[in-house]
Amino acid sequence: METKVYSTYYELSENAAKEIIDIVKKKPSAVLCLASGETPKLTCQKLVEKAKLENIDFSKIVFIGLDEWVGIPPDNEGSCHFFFQTQLFKHLNFSEQRIHLFNGMADDLTKECGKMDTVIFDHGGIDLMLVGIGMNGHVGFNEPGASFLNYSHVMDLDSVTTSVGQKYFKETMDLKRGITLGLKHLVESKKVLMLANGERKARIIKAALQGRMGNLVPASIVQTIPHATVMLDKEAASLLENNSGCL
Ligand code: GLP
């Protein structure tokens, strides 16, 4: 695991977008998995800007959505579907048949997980996974206690997630479960970027990167992933020991 600290969220986002562009340039049929949420929002915006400027083709990219709220329809503005649709798909030339997002409304969620795992396996695995970190250390919806050995699965949401998650919705929602890629996907992904910004993430970043590795803080699995880069702004990195300063 490597940690990079940027002086601003803007710089962090520009660099994360550049990492994605570099992969797409090298492998136009790459399998990309991105998180939704506040953290990667500016990365997506920068990605769209750079991709348009450089005329980058996304038509062969296989896109995997990291997670989804169970029971939330895709047209709800708080859904992960809605995020990708508005932040990425409507701006870049992704092929619809190569976009794979969990359907949080599916009757058979186990089947939905199996379908996602098969897509990933059939395409030779994920080339790049870009994830955020929840206030409780979750990755996707791998909540505290999640097994490090899981592929896609459904998980009951922790109370921190159900309350923090309200920020994505216009009305108060009854959030109970999430459907998500597993931590085993993260370990097996060829490249991992974990992003965090802002002072509110400093405590959990310290726990994930320098605390005891274990599933009480799912993001701590990143300590075991040599090909992972944790990209932080200086606020999110502010509690780290041996923090050698900004790039
Ligand atoms: C959400 C999502 C994650 C996301 C994380 C952090 O609930 N399930 O995929 O990365 O929490 O979200 P944010 O970037 O909004 O802080």
PDB file of C-alpha atoms and ligand atoms in Angstrom:
ATOM      1  CA  MET A   1       0.000   0.000   0.000  1.00  0.00           C
ATOM      2  CA  GLU A   2       1.186   3.439  -0.908  1.00  0.00           C
ATOM      3  CA  THR A   3      -0.212   6.677   0.516  1.00  0.00           C
ATOM      4  CA  LYS A   4      -0.258   9.945  -1.407  1.00  0.00           C
ATOM      5  CA  VAL A   5      -1.253  13.184   0.262  1.00  0.00           C
ATOM      6  CA  TYR A   6      -2.361  16.142  -1.854  1.00  0.00           C
ATOM      7  CA  SER A   7      -2.672  19.670  -0.606  1.00  0.00           C
ATOM      8  CA  THR A   8      -6.246  20.019  -1.856  1.00  0.00           C
ATOM      9  CA  TYR A   9      -9.282  17.899  -2.730  1.00  0.00           C
ATOM     10  CA  TYR A  10      -9.068  19.434  -6.194  1.00  0.00           C
ATOM     11  CA  GLU A  11      -5.530  18.130  -6.764  1.00  0.00           C
ATOM     12  CA  LEU A  12      -6.455  14.731  -5.373  1.00  0.00           C
ATOM     13  CA  SER A  13      -9.393  14.559  -7.795  1.00  0.00           C
ATOM     14  CA  GLU A  14      -7.329  15.690 -10.783  1.00  0.00           C
ATOM     15  CA  ASN A  15      -4.759  12.988 -10.080  1.00  0.00           C
ATOM     16  CA  ALA A  16      -7.365  10.278  -9.543  1.00  0.00           C
ATOM     17  CA  ALA A  17      -8.984  11.230 -12.872  1.00  0.00           C
ATOM     18  CA  LYS A  18      -5.562  11.058 -14.539  1.00  0.00           C
ATOM     19  CA  GLU A  19      -5.024   7.532 -13.176  1.00  0.00           C
ATOM     20  CA  ILE A  20      -8.329   6.436 -14.747  1.00  0.00           C
ATOM     21  CA  ILE A  21      -7.504   8.102 -18.071  1.00  0.00           C
ATOM     22  CA  ASP A  22      -4.072   6.422 -18.141  1.00  0.00           C
ATOM     23  CA  ILE A  23      -5.668   3.001 -17.719  1.00  0.00           C
ATOM     24  CA  VAL A  24      -8.286   3.648 -20.408  1.00  0.00           C
ATOM     25  CA  LYS A  25      -5.548   4.817 -22.799  1.00  0.00           C
ATOM     26  CA  LYS A  26      -3.427   1.733 -22.124  1.00  0.00           C
ATOM     27  CA  LYS A  27      -6.342  -0.691 -22.247  1.00  0.00           C
ATOM     28  CA  PRO A  28      -9.447   0.630 -24.023  1.00  0.00           C
ATOM     29  CA  SER A  29     -11.391  -2.490 -22.985  1.00  0.00           C
ATOM     30  CA  ALA A  30     -10.434  -2.208 -19.302  1.00  0.00           C
ATOM     31  CA  VAL A  31     -12.826  -3.259 -16.536  1.00  0.00           C
ATOM     32  CA  LEU A  32     -13.388  -0.211 -14.298  1.00  0.00           C
ATOM     33  CA  CYS A  33     -15.203  -0.262 -10.997  1.00  0.00           C
ATOM     34  CA  LEU A  34     -16.046   3.053  -9.375  1.00  0.00           C
ATOM     35  CA  ALA A  35     -17.745   4.081  -6.164  1.00  0.00           C
ATOM     36  CA  SER A  36     -20.398   6.742  -6.065  1.00  0.00           C
ATOM     37  CA  GLY A  37     -20.686   9.253  -3.210  1.00  0.00           C
ATOM     38  CA  GLU A  38     -19.375  12.719  -2.442  1.00  0.00           C
ATOM     39  CA  THR A  39     -15.697  11.772  -2.507  1.00  0.00           C
ATOM     40  CA  PRO A  40     -15.387  10.710  -6.179  1.00  0.00           C
ATOM     41  CA  LYS A  41     -17.727  13.400  -7.494  1.00  0.00           C
ATOM     42  CA  LEU A  42     -14.970  15.808  -8.499  1.00  0.00           C
ATOM     43  CA  THR A  43     -12.876  12.926  -9.859  1.00  0.00           C
ATOM     44  CA  CYS A  44     -15.788  12.075 -12.172  1.00  0.00           C
ATOM     45  CA  GLN A  45     -16.102  15.708 -13.246  1.00  0.00           C
ATOM     46  CA  LYS A  46     -12.365  15.938 -13.949  1.00  0.00           C
ATOM     47  CA  LEU A  47     -12.495  12.617 -15.776  1.00  0.00           C
ATOM     48  CA  VAL A  48     -15.264  13.892 -18.060  1.00  0.00           C
ATOM     49  CA  GLU A  49     -13.336  17.125 -18.724  1.00  0.00           C
ATOM     50  CA  LYS A  50     -10.058  15.384 -19.533  1.00  0.00           C
ATOM     51  CA  ALA A  51     -11.716  12.646 -21.582  1.00  0.00           C
ATOM     52  CA  LYS A  52     -13.539  15.204 -23.718  1.00  0.00           C
ATOM     53  CA  LEU A  53     -10.388  17.268 -24.182  1.00  0.00           C
ATOM     54  CA  GLU A  54      -8.367  14.266 -25.268  1.00  0.00           C
ATOM     55  CA  ASN A  55     -11.233  12.628 -27.169  1.00  0.00           C
ATOM     56  CA  ILE A  56     -10.980   9.377 -25.228  1.00  0.00           C
ATOM     57  CA  ASP A  57     -13.126   6.452 -26.278  1.00  0.00           C
ATOM     58  CA  PHE A  58     -15.069   4.665 -23.510  1.00  0.00           C
ATOM     59  CA  SER A  59     -17.153   2.468 -25.809  1.00  0.00           C
ATOM     60  CA  LYS A  60     -15.210  -0.707 -25.031  1.00  0.00           C
ATOM     61  CA  ILE A  61     -14.835  -0.078 -21.301  1.00  0.00           C
ATOM     62  CA  VAL A  62     -16.642  -2.512 -19.030  1.00  0.00           C
ATOM     63  CA  PHE A  63     -18.126  -0.473 -16.196  1.00  0.00           C
ATOM     64  CA  ILE A  64     -18.968  -2.038 -12.845  1.00  0.00           C
ATOM     65  CA  GLY A  65     -20.851  -0.124 -10.150  1.00  0.00           C
ATOM     66  CA  LEU A  66     -19.443  -0.810  -6.688  1.00  0.00           C
ATOM     67  CA  ASP A  67     -22.697  -0.975  -4.767  1.00  0.00           C
ATOM     68  CA  GLU A  68     -26.352   0.008  -4.481  1.00  0.00           C
ATOM     69  CA  TRP A  69     -28.960   0.634  -1.796  1.00  0.00           C
ATOM     70  CA  VAL A  70     -31.429  -2.248  -1.637  1.00  0.00           C
ATOM     71  CA  GLY A  71     -34.995  -1.093  -2.347  1.00  0.00           C
ATOM     72  CA  ILE A  72     -34.018   2.234  -3.914  1.00  0.00           C
ATOM     73  CA  PRO A  73     -35.042   2.608  -7.570  1.00  0.00           C
ATOM     74  CA  PRO A  74     -32.514   3.796 -10.153  1.00  0.00           C
ATOM     75  CA  ASP A  75     -34.361   7.068 -10.803  1.00  0.00           C
ATOM     76  CA  ASN A  76     -34.090   8.132  -7.152  1.00  0.00           C
ATOM     77  CA  GLU A  77     -31.460  10.891  -6.988  1.00  0.00           C
ATOM     78  CA  GLY A  78     -29.782   9.201  -3.993  1.00  0.00           C
ATOM     79  CA  SER A  79     -29.200   5.900  -5.792  1.00  0.00           C
ATOM     80  CA  CYS A  80     -25.768   4.910  -7.050  1.00  0.00           C
ATOM     81  CA  HIS A  81     -27.391   4.368 -10.465  1.00  0.00           C
ATOM     82  CA  PHE A  82     -28.464   7.988 -10.576  1.00  0.00           C
ATOM     83  CA  PHE A  83     -24.985   9.168  -9.590  1.00  0.00           C
ATOM     84  CA  PHE A  84     -23.270   7.293 -12.439  1.00  0.00           C
ATOM     85  CA  GLN A  85     -25.945   8.264 -14.915  1.00  0.00           C
ATOM     86  CA  THR A  86     -25.631  11.972 -14.172  1.00  0.00           C
ATOM     87  CA  GLN A  87     -21.894  12.153 -13.434  1.00  0.00           C
ATOM     88  CA  LEU A  88     -20.545   9.836 -16.134  1.00  0.00           C
ATOM     89  CA  PHE A  89     -22.806   8.011 -18.552  1.00  0.00           C
ATOM     90  CA  LYS A  90     -24.613  11.005 -19.959  1.00  0.00           C
ATOM     91  CA  HIS A  91     -21.284  12.734 -20.689  1.00  0.00           C
ATOM     92  CA  LEU A  92     -19.078   9.951 -22.092  1.00  0.00           C
ATOM     93  CA  ASN A  93     -19.630   7.300 -24.758  1.00  0.00           C
ATOM     94  CA  PHE A  94     -19.954   4.225 -22.533  1.00  0.00           C
ATOM     95  CA  SER A  95     -21.789   1.328 -24.265  1.00  0.00           C
ATOM     96  CA  GLU A  96     -24.977   0.511 -22.438  1.00  0.00           C
ATOM     97  CA  GLN A  97     -24.445  -3.239 -22.743  1.00  0.00           C
ATOM     98  CA  ARG A  98     -21.055  -2.893 -21.058  1.00  0.00           C
ATOM     99  CA  ILE A  99     -22.437  -1.091 -18.005  1.00  0.00           C
ATOM    100  CA  HIS A 100     -23.140  -3.391 -15.068  1.00  0.00           C
ATOM    101  CA  LEU A 101     -24.847  -1.904 -12.027  1.00  0.00           C
ATOM    102  CA  PHE A 102     -26.546  -3.781  -9.223  1.00  0.00           C
ATOM    103  CA  ASN A 103     -30.317  -3.645  -9.404  1.00  0.00           C
ATOM    104  CA  GLY A 104     -31.284  -2.823  -5.818  1.00  0.00           C
ATOM    105  CA  MET A 105     -34.916  -3.538  -6.710  1.00  0.00           C
ATOM    106  CA  ALA A 106     -34.295  -7.133  -7.891  1.00  0.00           C
ATOM    107  CA  ASP A 107     -36.508  -9.825  -6.337  1.00  0.00           C
ATOM    108  CA  ASP A 108     -33.603 -12.229  -6.243  1.00  0.00           C
ATOM    109  CA  LEU A 109     -30.613 -10.360  -4.839  1.00  0.00           C
ATOM    110  CA  THR A 110     -28.500 -13.504  -4.592  1.00  0.00           C
ATOM    111  CA  LYS A 111     -28.924 -14.008  -8.315  1.00  0.00           C
ATOM    112  CA  GLU A 112     -28.011 -10.340  -8.827  1.00  0.00           C
ATOM    113  CA  CYS A 113     -24.739 -10.928  -6.926  1.00  0.00           C
ATOM    114  CA  GLY A 114     -23.989 -14.052  -8.945  1.00  0.00           C
ATOM    115  CA  LYS A 115     -24.577 -12.173 -12.202  1.00  0.00           C
ATOM    116  CA  MET A 116     -22.096  -9.461 -11.181  1.00  0.00           C
ATOM    117  CA  ASP A 117     -19.421 -11.950 -10.128  1.00  0.00           C
ATOM    118  CA  THR A 118     -19.806 -13.789 -13.439  1.00  0.00           C
ATOM    119  CA  VAL A 119     -19.418 -10.577 -15.452  1.00  0.00           C
ATOM    120  CA  ILE A 120     -16.234  -9.723 -13.574  1.00  0.00           C
ATOM    121  CA  PHE A 121     -14.843 -13.230 -13.908  1.00  0.00           C
ATOM    122  CA  ASP A 122     -15.747 -13.497 -17.613  1.00  0.00           C
ATOM    123  CA  HIS A 123     -13.884 -10.270 -18.347  1.00  0.00           C
ATOM    124  CA  GLY A 124     -10.730 -11.459 -16.622  1.00  0.00           C
ATOM    125  CA  GLY A 125     -11.137  -9.470 -13.396  1.00  0.00           C
ATOM    126  CA  ILE A 126     -11.200  -5.780 -12.526  1.00  0.00           C
ATOM    127  CA  ASP A 127      -8.385  -3.570 -13.840  1.00  0.00           C
ATOM    128  CA  LEU A 128      -9.089  -0.622 -11.589  1.00  0.00           C
ATOM    129  CA  MET A 129     -11.238  -0.269  -8.503  1.00  0.00           C
ATOM    130  CA  LEU A 130     -11.701   3.251  -7.183  1.00  0.00           C
ATOM    131  CA  VAL A 131     -13.371   3.275  -3.775  1.00  0.00           C
ATOM    132  CA  GLY A 132     -14.184   5.684  -0.987  1.00  0.00           C
ATOM    133  CA  ILE A 133     -14.344   5.010   2.726  1.00  0.00           C
ATOM    134  CA  GLY A 134     -17.387   5.345   4.958  1.00  0.00           C
ATOM    135  CA  MET A 135     -17.302   7.101   8.328  1.00  0.00           C
ATOM    136  CA  ASN A 136     -17.380   3.626   9.931  1.00  0.00           C
ATOM    137  CA  GLY A 137     -14.616   2.280   7.687  1.00  0.00           C
ATOM    138  CA  HIS A 138     -16.893   0.587   5.175  1.00  0.00           C
ATOM    139  CA  VAL A 139     -15.888   0.028   1.567  1.00  0.00           C
ATOM    140  CA  GLY A 140     -18.868  -0.155  -0.753  1.00  0.00           C
ATOM    141  CA  PHE A 141     -21.395  -1.745   1.583  1.00  0.00           C
ATOM    142  CA  ASN A 142     -18.849  -3.982   3.258  1.00  0.00           C
ATOM    143  CA  GLU A 143     -19.861  -2.841   6.706  1.00  0.00           C
ATOM    144  CA  PRO A 144     -17.924  -3.427   9.952  1.00  0.00           C
ATOM    145  CA  GLY A 145     -17.757  -7.199  10.429  1.00  0.00           C
ATOM    146  CA  ALA A 146     -17.779  -7.993   6.687  1.00  0.00           C
ATOM    147  CA  SER A 147     -15.710 -11.001   5.727  1.00  0.00           C
ATOM    148  CA  PHE A 148     -12.511 -10.298   3.789  1.00  0.00           C
ATOM    149  CA  LEU A 149     -13.309 -13.403   1.725  1.00  0.00           C
ATOM    150  CA  ASN A 150     -16.611 -12.320   0.176  1.00  0.00           C
ATOM    151  CA  TYR A 151     -17.348 -11.610  -3.449  1.00  0.00           C
ATOM    152  CA  SER A 152     -20.654  -9.819  -4.181  1.00  0.00           C
ATOM    153  CA  HIS A 153     -23.148 -10.026  -1.353  1.00  0.00           C
ATOM    154  CA  VAL A 154     -25.977  -8.280   0.468  1.00  0.00           C
ATOM    155  CA  MET A 155     -25.311  -6.769   3.851  1.00  0.00           C
ATOM    156  CA  ASP A 156     -27.405  -5.242   6.630  1.00  0.00           C
ATOM    157  CA  LEU A 157     -26.360  -1.640   7.024  1.00  0.00           C
ATOM    158  CA  ASP A 158     -24.676  -0.323  10.134  1.00  0.00           C
ATOM    159  CA  SER A 159     -26.452   2.541  11.948  1.00  0.00           C
ATOM    160  CA  VAL A 160     -23.663   4.954  10.950  1.00  0.00           C
ATOM    161  CA  THR A 161     -24.308   4.160   7.275  1.00  0.00           C
ATOM    162  CA  THR A 162     -28.084   4.494   7.544  1.00  0.00           C
ATOM    163  CA  SER A 163     -27.790   7.909   9.179  1.00  0.00           C
ATOM    164  CA  VAL A 164     -24.852   9.296   7.148  1.00  0.00           C
ATOM    165  CA  GLY A 165     -26.471   7.876   3.976  1.00  0.00           C
ATOM    166  CA  GLN A 166     -29.434  10.245   4.354  1.00  0.00           C
ATOM    167  CA  LYS A 167     -27.237  12.993   2.879  1.00  0.00           C
ATOM    168  CA  TYR A 168     -27.750  11.563  -0.625  1.00  0.00           C
ATOM    169  CA  PHE A 169     -31.555  11.731  -0.499  1.00  0.00           C
ATOM    170  CA  LYS A 170     -34.109  14.541  -0.670  1.00  0.00           C
ATOM    171  CA  GLU A 171     -36.410  12.836   1.852  1.00  0.00           C
ATOM    172  CA  THR A 172     -35.626  10.675   4.874  1.00  0.00           C
ATOM    173  CA  MET A 173     -35.256   7.108   3.622  1.00  0.00           C
ATOM    174  CA  ASP A 174     -35.615   3.765   5.293  1.00  0.00           C
ATOM    175  CA  LEU A 175     -32.189   2.342   4.445  1.00  0.00           C
ATOM    176  CA  LYS A 176     -31.679  -1.207   5.650  1.00  0.00           C
ATOM    177  CA  ARG A 177     -29.485  -3.214   3.303  1.00  0.00           C
ATOM    178  CA  GLY A 178     -26.888  -2.705   0.633  1.00  0.00           C
ATOM    179  CA  ILE A 179     -25.774  -4.881  -2.274  1.00  0.00           C
ATOM    180  CA  THR A 180     -22.071  -4.638  -2.912  1.00  0.00           C
ATOM    181  CA  LEU A 181     -18.929  -6.055  -4.434  1.00  0.00           C
ATOM    182  CA  GLY A 182     -16.929  -7.893  -1.796  1.00  0.00           C
ATOM    183  CA  LEU A 183     -13.540  -7.182  -0.273  1.00  0.00           C
ATOM    184  CA  LYS A 184     -12.144 -10.152  -2.178  1.00  0.00           C
ATOM    185  CA  HIS A 185     -12.857  -8.202  -5.354  1.00  0.00           C
ATOM    186  CA  LEU A 186     -10.764  -5.365  -3.928  1.00  0.00           C
ATOM    187  CA  VAL A 187      -7.832  -7.639  -3.140  1.00  0.00           C
ATOM    188  CA  GLU A 188      -8.009  -9.274  -6.584  1.00  0.00           C
ATOM    189  CA  SER A 189      -8.391  -6.028  -8.534  1.00  0.00           C
ATOM    190  CA  LYS A 190      -5.246  -5.261 -10.540  1.00  0.00           C
ATOM    191  CA  LYS A 191      -5.125  -1.708  -9.217  1.00  0.00           C
ATOM    192  CA  VAL A 192      -6.867  -0.093  -6.257  1.00  0.00           C
ATOM    193  CA  LEU A 193      -7.339   3.600  -5.523  1.00  0.00           C
ATOM    194  CA  MET A 194      -8.867   4.467  -2.169  1.00  0.00           C
ATOM    195  CA  LEU A 195      -9.865   8.125  -1.865  1.00  0.00           C
ATOM    196  CA  ALA A 196     -10.710  10.250   1.157  1.00  0.00           C
ATOM    197  CA  ASN A 197     -10.952  13.960   1.707  1.00  0.00           C
ATOM    198  CA  GLY A 198     -11.843  16.318   4.493  1.00  0.00           C
ATOM    199  CA  GLU A 199     -11.210  16.474   8.201  1.00  0.00           C
ATOM    200  CA  ARG A 200     -14.300  14.355   8.982  1.00  0.00           C
ATOM    201  CA  LYS A 201     -12.509  11.345   7.436  1.00  0.00           C
ATOM    202  CA  ALA A 202      -9.220  11.842   9.377  1.00  0.00           C
ATOM    203  CA  ARG A 203     -10.122   9.558  12.302  1.00  0.00           C
ATOM    204  CA  ILE A 204     -11.273   6.627  10.192  1.00  0.00           C
ATOM    205  CA  ILE A 205      -8.312   7.019   7.816  1.00  0.00           C
ATOM    206  CA  LYS A 206      -5.944   6.808  10.788  1.00  0.00           C
ATOM    207  CA  ALA A 207      -7.748   3.652  11.993  1.00  0.00           C
ATOM    208  CA  ALA A 208      -7.799   2.063   8.530  1.00  0.00           C
ATOM    209  CA  LEU A 209      -4.177   2.759   7.614  1.00  0.00           C
ATOM    210  CA  GLN A 210      -2.367   2.681  10.944  1.00  0.00           C
ATOM    211  CA  GLY A 211      -4.733   0.808  13.243  1.00  0.00           C
ATOM    212  CA  ARG A 212      -5.109  -2.927  13.747  1.00  0.00           C
ATOM    213  CA  MET A 213      -6.005  -4.675  10.514  1.00  0.00           C
ATOM    214  CA  GLY A 214      -9.292  -6.521  10.827  1.00  0.00           C
ATOM    215  CA  ASN A 215     -12.865  -6.618   9.655  1.00  0.00           C
ATOM    216  CA  LEU A 216     -14.147  -4.193  12.307  1.00  0.00           C
ATOM    217  CA  VAL A 217     -12.652  -1.556  10.003  1.00  0.00           C
ATOM    218  CA  PRO A 218     -13.198  -3.123   6.565  1.00  0.00           C
ATOM    219  CA  ALA A 219     -11.052  -0.509   4.790  1.00  0.00           C
ATOM    220  CA  SER A 220      -8.050  -1.692   6.815  1.00  0.00           C
ATOM    221  CA  ILE A 221      -7.785  -4.524   4.290  1.00  0.00           C
ATOM    222  CA  VAL A 222      -5.963  -1.967   2.148  1.00  0.00           C
ATOM    223  CA  GLN A 223      -2.906  -2.510   4.389  1.00  0.00           C
ATOM    224  CA  THR A 224      -2.544  -5.950   2.784  1.00  0.00           C
ATOM    225  CA  ILE A 225      -2.869  -4.801  -0.827  1.00  0.00           C
ATOM    226  CA  PRO A 226       0.544  -3.933  -2.307  1.00  0.00           C
ATOM    227  CA  HIS A 227      -0.952  -2.492  -5.495  1.00  0.00           C
ATOM    228  CA  ALA A 228      -3.260  -0.097  -3.617  1.00  0.00           C
ATOM    229  CA  THR A 229      -2.779   3.647  -3.532  1.00  0.00           C
ATOM    230  CA  VAL A 230      -4.559   5.641  -0.860  1.00  0.00           C
ATOM    231  CA  MET A 231      -5.097   9.185  -2.111  1.00  0.00           C
ATOM    232  CA  LEU A 232      -5.838  11.764   0.585  1.00  0.00           C
ATOM    233  CA  ASP A 233      -6.075  15.481   0.917  1.00  0.00           C
ATOM    234  CA  LYS A 234      -4.130  16.995   3.796  1.00  0.00           C
ATOM    235  CA  GLU A 235      -7.185  17.218   6.049  1.00  0.00           C
ATOM    236  CA  ALA A 236      -7.989  13.513   5.722  1.00  0.00           C
ATOM    237  CA  ALA A 237      -4.308  12.713   6.356  1.00  0.00           C
ATOM    238  CA  SER A 238      -3.991  15.056   9.333  1.00  0.00           C
ATOM    239  CA  LEU A 239      -3.977  12.363  12.046  1.00  0.00           C
ATOM    240  CA  LEU A 240      -1.505  10.019  10.340  1.00  0.00           C
ATOM    241  CA  GLU A 241       1.850   9.406  11.966  1.00  0.00           C
ATOM    242  CA  ASN A 242       4.956   9.788   9.759  1.00  0.00           C
ATOM    243  CA  ASN A 243       2.890  11.812   7.369  1.00  0.00           C
ATOM    244  CA  SER A 244       5.719  13.157   5.258  1.00  0.00           C
ATOM    245  CA  GLY A 245       3.698  16.010   3.852  1.00  0.00           C
ATOM    246  CA  CYS A 246       1.911  16.869   0.651  1.00  0.00           C
ATOM    247  CA  LEU A 247       2.938  16.018  -2.887  1.00  0.00           C
TER     248      LEU A 247
HETATM  249  C1  GLP B   1     -21.350   5.247   0.796  1.00  0.00           C
HETATM  250  C2  GLP B   1     -21.103   4.162  -0.261  1.00  0.00           C
HETATM  251  C3  GLP B   1     -19.652   3.954  -0.541  1.00  0.00           C
HETATM  252  C4  GLP B   1     -18.943   5.280  -0.451  1.00  0.00           C
HETATM  253  C5  GLP B   1     -18.913   5.685   0.997  1.00  0.00           C
HETATM  254  C6  GLP B   1     -18.330   7.042   1.254  1.00  0.00           C
HETATM  255  O1  GLP B   1     -22.391   4.939   1.645  1.00  0.00           O
HETATM  256  N1  GLP B   1     -21.703   2.912   0.037  1.00  0.00           N
HETATM  257  O2  GLP B   1     -19.474   3.335  -1.787  1.00  0.00           O
HETATM  258  O3  GLP B   1     -17.639   5.176  -0.965  1.00  0.00           O
HETATM  259  O4  GLP B   1     -20.207   5.568   1.582  1.00  0.00           O
HETATM  260  O5  GLP B   1     -19.209   8.036   0.817  1.00  0.00           O
HETATM  261  P1  GLP B   1     -18.807   9.565   0.654  1.00  0.00           P
HETATM  262  O6  GLP B   1     -17.811   9.618  -0.463  1.00  0.00           O
HETATM  263  O7  GLP B   1     -20.111  10.248   0.286  1.00  0.00           O
HETATM  264  O8  GLP B   1     -18.228  10.022   1.934  1.00  0.00           O
END
